[in-house]
Coordinates of C-alpha atoms in Angstrom, one line a residue:
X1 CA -14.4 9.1 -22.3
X2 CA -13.1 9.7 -18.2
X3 CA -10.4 7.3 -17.5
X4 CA -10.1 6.2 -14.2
X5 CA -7.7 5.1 -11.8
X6 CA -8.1 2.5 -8.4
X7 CA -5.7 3.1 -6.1
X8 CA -5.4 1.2 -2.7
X9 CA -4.1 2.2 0.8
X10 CA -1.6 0.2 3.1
X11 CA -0.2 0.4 6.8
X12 CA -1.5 3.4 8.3
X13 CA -4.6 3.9 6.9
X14 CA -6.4 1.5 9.1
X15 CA -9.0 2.4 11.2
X16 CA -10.9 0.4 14.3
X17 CA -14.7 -0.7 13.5
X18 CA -13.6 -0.5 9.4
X19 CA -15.2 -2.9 7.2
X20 CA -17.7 -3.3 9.8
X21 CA -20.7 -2.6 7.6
X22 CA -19.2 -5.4 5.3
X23 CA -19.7 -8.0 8.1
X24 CA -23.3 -9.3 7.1
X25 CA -23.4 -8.4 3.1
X26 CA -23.3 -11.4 1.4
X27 CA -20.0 -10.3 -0.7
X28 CA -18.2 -9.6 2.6
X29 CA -19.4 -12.4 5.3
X30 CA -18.1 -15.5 2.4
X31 CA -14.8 -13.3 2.4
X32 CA -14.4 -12.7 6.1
X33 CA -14.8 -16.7 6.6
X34 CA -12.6 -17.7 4.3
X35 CA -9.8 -15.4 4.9
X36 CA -10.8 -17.1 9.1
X37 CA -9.6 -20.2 7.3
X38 CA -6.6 -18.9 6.0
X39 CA -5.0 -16.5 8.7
X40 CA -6.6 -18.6 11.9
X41 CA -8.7 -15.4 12.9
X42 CA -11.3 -13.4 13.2
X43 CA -10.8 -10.2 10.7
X44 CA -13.5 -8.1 11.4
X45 CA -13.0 -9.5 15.7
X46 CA -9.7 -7.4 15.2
X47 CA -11.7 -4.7 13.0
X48 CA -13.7 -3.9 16.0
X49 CA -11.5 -4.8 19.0
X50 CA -11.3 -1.7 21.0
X51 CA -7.0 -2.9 22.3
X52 CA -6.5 -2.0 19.0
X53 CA -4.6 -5.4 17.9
X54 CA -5.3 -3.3 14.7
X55 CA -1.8 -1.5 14.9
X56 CA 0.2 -3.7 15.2
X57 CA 1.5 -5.2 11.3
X58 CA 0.9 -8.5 12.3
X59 CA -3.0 -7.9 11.6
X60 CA -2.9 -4.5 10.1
X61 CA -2.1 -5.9 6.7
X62 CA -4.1 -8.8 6.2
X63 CA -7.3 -6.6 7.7
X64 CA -6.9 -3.6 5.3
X65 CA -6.6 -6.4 2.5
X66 CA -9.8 -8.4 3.5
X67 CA -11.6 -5.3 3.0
X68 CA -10.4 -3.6 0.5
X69 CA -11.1 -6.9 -1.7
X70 CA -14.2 -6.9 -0.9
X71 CA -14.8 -3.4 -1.7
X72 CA -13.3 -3.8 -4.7
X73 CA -15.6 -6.9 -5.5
X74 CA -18.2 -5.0 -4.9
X75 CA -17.3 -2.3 -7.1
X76 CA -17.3 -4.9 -10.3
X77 CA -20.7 -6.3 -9.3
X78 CA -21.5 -2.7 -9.7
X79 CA -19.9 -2.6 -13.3
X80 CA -17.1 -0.3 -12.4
X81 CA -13.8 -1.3 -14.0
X82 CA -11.0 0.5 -14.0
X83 CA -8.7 1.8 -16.3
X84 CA -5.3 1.8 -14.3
X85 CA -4.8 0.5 -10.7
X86 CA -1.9 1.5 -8.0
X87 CA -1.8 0.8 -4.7
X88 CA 0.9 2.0 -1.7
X89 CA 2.5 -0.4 -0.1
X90 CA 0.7 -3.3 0.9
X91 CA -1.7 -1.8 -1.2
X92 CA -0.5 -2.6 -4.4
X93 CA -1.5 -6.5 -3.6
X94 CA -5.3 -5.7 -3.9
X95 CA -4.3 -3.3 -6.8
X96 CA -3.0 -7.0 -8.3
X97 CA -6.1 -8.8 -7.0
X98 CA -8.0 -5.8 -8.5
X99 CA -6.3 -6.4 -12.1
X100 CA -6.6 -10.3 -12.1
X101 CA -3.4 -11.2 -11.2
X102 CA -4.3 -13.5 -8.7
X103 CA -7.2 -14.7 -6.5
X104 CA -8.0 -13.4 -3.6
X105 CA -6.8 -16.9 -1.4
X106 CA -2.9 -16.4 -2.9
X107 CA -3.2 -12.5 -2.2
X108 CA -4.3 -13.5 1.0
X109 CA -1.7 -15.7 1.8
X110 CA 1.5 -13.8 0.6
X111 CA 0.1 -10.8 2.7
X112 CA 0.2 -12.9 5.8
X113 CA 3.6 -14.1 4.7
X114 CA 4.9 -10.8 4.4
X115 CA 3.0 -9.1 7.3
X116 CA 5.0 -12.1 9.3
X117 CA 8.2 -11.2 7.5
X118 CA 8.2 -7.9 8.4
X119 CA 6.5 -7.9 12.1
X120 CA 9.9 -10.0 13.0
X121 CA 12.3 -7.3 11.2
X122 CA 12.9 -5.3 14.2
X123 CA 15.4 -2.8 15.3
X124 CA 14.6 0.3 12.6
X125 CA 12.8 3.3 12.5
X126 CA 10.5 5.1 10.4
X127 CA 9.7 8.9 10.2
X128 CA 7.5 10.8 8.4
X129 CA 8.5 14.5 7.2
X130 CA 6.4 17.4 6.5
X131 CA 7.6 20.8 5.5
X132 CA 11.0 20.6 4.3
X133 CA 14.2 21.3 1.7
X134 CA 14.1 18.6 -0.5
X135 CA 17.2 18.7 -2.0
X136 CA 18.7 19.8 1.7
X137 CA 17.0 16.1 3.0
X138 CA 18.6 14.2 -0.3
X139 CA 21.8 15.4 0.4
X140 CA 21.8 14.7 3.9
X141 CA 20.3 10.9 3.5
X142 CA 23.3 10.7 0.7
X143 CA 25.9 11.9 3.2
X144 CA 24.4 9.3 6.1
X145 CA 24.8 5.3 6.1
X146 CA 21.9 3.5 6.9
X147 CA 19.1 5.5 6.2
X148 CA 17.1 6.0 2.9
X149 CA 13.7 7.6 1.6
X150 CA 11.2 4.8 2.1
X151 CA 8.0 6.7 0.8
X152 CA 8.2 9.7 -1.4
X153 CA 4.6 10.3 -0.7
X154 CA 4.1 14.0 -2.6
X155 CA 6.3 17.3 -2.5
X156 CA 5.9 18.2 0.8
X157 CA 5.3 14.7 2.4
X158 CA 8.0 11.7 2.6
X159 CA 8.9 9.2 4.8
X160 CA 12.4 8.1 5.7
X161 CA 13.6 4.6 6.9
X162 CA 16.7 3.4 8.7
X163 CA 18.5 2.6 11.8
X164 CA 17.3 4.6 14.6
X165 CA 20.5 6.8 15.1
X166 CA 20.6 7.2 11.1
X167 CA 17.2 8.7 11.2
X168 CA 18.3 10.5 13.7
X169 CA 21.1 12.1 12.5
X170 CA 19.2 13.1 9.3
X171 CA 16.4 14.7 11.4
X172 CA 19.2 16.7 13.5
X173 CA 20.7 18.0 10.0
X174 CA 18.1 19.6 8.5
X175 CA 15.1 21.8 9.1
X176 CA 11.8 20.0 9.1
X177 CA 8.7 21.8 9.7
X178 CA 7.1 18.3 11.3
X179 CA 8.8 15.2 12.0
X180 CA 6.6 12.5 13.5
X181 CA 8.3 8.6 14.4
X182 CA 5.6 6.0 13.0
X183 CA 4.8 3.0 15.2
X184 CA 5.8 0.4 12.7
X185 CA 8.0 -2.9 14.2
X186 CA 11.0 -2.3 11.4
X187 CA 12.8 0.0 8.8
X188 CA 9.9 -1.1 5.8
X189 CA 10.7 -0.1 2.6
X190 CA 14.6 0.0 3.2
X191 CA 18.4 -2.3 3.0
X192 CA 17.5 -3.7 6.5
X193 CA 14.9 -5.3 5.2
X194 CA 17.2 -7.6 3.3
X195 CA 17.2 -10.7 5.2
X196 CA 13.1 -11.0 5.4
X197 CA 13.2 -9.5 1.7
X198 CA 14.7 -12.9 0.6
X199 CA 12.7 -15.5 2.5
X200 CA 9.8 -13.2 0.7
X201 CA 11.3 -14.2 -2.4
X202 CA 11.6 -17.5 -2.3
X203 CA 7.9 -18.1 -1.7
X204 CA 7.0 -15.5 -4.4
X205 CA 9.1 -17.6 -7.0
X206 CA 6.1 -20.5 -6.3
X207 CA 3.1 -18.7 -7.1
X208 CA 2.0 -18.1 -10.3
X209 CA 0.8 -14.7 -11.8
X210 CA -1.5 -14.1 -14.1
X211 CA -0.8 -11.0 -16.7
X212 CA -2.7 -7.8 -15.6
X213 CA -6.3 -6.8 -17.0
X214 CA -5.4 -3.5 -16.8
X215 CA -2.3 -1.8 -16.4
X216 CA -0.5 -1.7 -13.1
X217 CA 1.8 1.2 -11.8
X218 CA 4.0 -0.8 -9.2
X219 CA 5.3 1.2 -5.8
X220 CA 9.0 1.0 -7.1
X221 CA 8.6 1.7 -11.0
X222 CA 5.7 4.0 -11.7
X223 CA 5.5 3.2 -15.2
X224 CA 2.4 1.0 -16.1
X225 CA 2.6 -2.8 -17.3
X226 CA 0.3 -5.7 -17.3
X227 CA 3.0 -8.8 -18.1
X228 CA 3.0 -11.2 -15.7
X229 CA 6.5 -11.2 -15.1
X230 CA 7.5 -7.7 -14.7
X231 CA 4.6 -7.3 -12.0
X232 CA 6.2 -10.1 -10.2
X233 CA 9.7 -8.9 -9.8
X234 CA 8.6 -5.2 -9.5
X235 CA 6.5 -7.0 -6.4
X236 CA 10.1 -8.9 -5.2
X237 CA 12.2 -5.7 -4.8
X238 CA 8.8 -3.6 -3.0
X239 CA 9.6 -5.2 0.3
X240 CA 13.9 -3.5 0.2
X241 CA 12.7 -0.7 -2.5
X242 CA 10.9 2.6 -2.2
X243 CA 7.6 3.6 -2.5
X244 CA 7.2 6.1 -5.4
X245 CA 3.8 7.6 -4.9
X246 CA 4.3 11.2 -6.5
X247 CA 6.0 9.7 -9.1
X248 CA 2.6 7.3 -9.3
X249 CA 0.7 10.4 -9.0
X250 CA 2.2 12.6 -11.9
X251 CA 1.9 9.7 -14.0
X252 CA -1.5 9.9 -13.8
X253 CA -2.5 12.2 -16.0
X254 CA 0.1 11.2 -18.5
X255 CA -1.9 7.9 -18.9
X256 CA -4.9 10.1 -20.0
X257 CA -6.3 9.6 -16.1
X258 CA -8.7 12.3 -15.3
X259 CA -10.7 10.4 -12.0
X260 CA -8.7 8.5 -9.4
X261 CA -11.0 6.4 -7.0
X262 CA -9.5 5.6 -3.5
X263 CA -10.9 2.3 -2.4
X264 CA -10.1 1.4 1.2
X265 CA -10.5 3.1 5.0
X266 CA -9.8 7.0 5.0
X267 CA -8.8 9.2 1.9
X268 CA -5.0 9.5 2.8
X269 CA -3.9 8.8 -1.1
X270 CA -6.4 11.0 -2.3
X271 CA -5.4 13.3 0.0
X272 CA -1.3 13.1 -1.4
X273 CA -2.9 12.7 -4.8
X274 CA -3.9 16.0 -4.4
X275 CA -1.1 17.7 -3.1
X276 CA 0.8 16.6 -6.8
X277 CA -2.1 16.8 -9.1
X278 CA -4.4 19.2 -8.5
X279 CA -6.4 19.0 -11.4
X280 CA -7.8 15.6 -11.0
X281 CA -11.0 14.5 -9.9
X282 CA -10.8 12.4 -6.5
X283 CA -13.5 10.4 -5.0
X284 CA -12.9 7.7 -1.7
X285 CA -14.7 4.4 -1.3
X286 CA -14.3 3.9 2.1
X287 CA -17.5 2.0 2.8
X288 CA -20.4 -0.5 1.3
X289 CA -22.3 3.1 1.3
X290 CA -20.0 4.7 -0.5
X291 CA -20.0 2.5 -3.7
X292 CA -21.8 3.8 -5.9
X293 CA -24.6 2.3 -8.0
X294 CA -24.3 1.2 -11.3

């Protein structure tokens, strides 16, 4: 029997006009108003708003959560289950919705926490890094203060998180086929993310988790678990941690995975997925379309 994977996109995988063929399905108009209630706006307003209010992490977050929930719902009216979930980044909290560990409301409003947290953490810099010496870029990061690898994405793909002359400095001491700045407000997934880290905490310590349905490979320890606990502290240290995607990837198959189903705008995970594991069978969900019938 195929063992599949869900895995779920975050910050940068957005798109304006997604989740706009959601808007007037039963499954996604209940959703849309309730996360109005919730986050004081209009999701699929900022979906389709041509100033793109869409970049910014403020509403990029909650957005790509909205409708990746629903998606998901959708695919479990279907009948799909999955056998494993993952998600990157902000993605791994509708990985947890996906597994049961919470409802959608509490994923909803820890994701507007955080997107608030981190929308305020300014002053860093994120790059991403295509074509280079890996162990050239470890040693470099090791030998520079302030800087760290935020996103290990796949071999040839990684993302790297500091102050802005840290980044820098690591950028002018190596060679680098492509290096592109991303328009993000802070230095995610890094030590300057301390401060907002711990106010993250403290409201995490309040909300109960439920244990996982189905294993869960979290963005700083690839290795799957479905207690309660362990998800929740693995979720604590995301925020200050790195995201481990090829180690998520080559885990994969270990776990007996053969199908991996991206569920959320674009096919950027697939896309990485591929890159490590070439032998796996990769479909996208993108769309109310694109689910596919029972």
């Amino acid at each position: 029997m195929t063992k599949t994977a869900w895995v779920f996109p975050g910050q940068g995988s957005q798109a304006i006009g997604m989740g706009g063929d959601l808007v007037d399905l039963p499954a996604g108009s209940a959703k849309f108003a309730q996360a109005q209630q919730i986050l004081g706006w209009s999701v699929p307003e900022i979906c389709q708003s041509q100033e793109d209010k869409l970049s910014s992490t403020l509403y990029t977050q909650p957005c790509l959560y909205v409708v990746e929930t629903i998606l998901v719902d959708m695919m479990l009216e279907k009948g799909h289950q999955p056998d494993l979930v993952a998600g990157h980044s902000l993605g791994e909290y509708v990985a947890l919705y996906a597994a049961g560990v919470f409802d959608f409301e509490t994923g909803l409003r820890l994701v507007k926490r955080r997107a608030e947290l981190m929308d305020s953490a300014a002053g860093g810099m994120m790059a991403a890094l295509m074509g280079f010496d890996r162990e050239q870029l470890e040693q470099k990061i090791q030998q520079t203060p302030d800087v760290v690898l935020a996103n290990d994405n796949n071999p040839g793909q990684v993302v790297i998180s500091g102050t802005p002359e840290a980044v820098e400095s690591v950028l002018a001491g190596i060679k680098v086929k492509r290096a592109v700045p991303l328009k993000v407000s802070g230095a995610f997934h890094s030590p300057l993310m301390a401060s907002a880290a711990a106010d993250f905490q403290q409201i995490l310590k309040s909300v109960e988790f439920n244990s996982a349905k189905v294993p869960v490979l979290s963005n700083v320890d690839p290795t799957p678990v479905v207690e309660a606990d362990v998800l929740k502290e693995r979720l604590s240290r995301q925020m200050t941690g790195s995201v481990r995607w090829r180690e998520i990837s080559l885990q994969l198959p270990l776990e007996g995975v053969s199908r991996v189903v991206e569920i959320g705008p674009g096919n950027v995970l697939t896309g990485l997925i591929k890159r490590t594991c070439s032998d796996l069978v990769l479909e996208n969900v993108s769309s109310a379309a694109q689910v596919p019938a029972s």
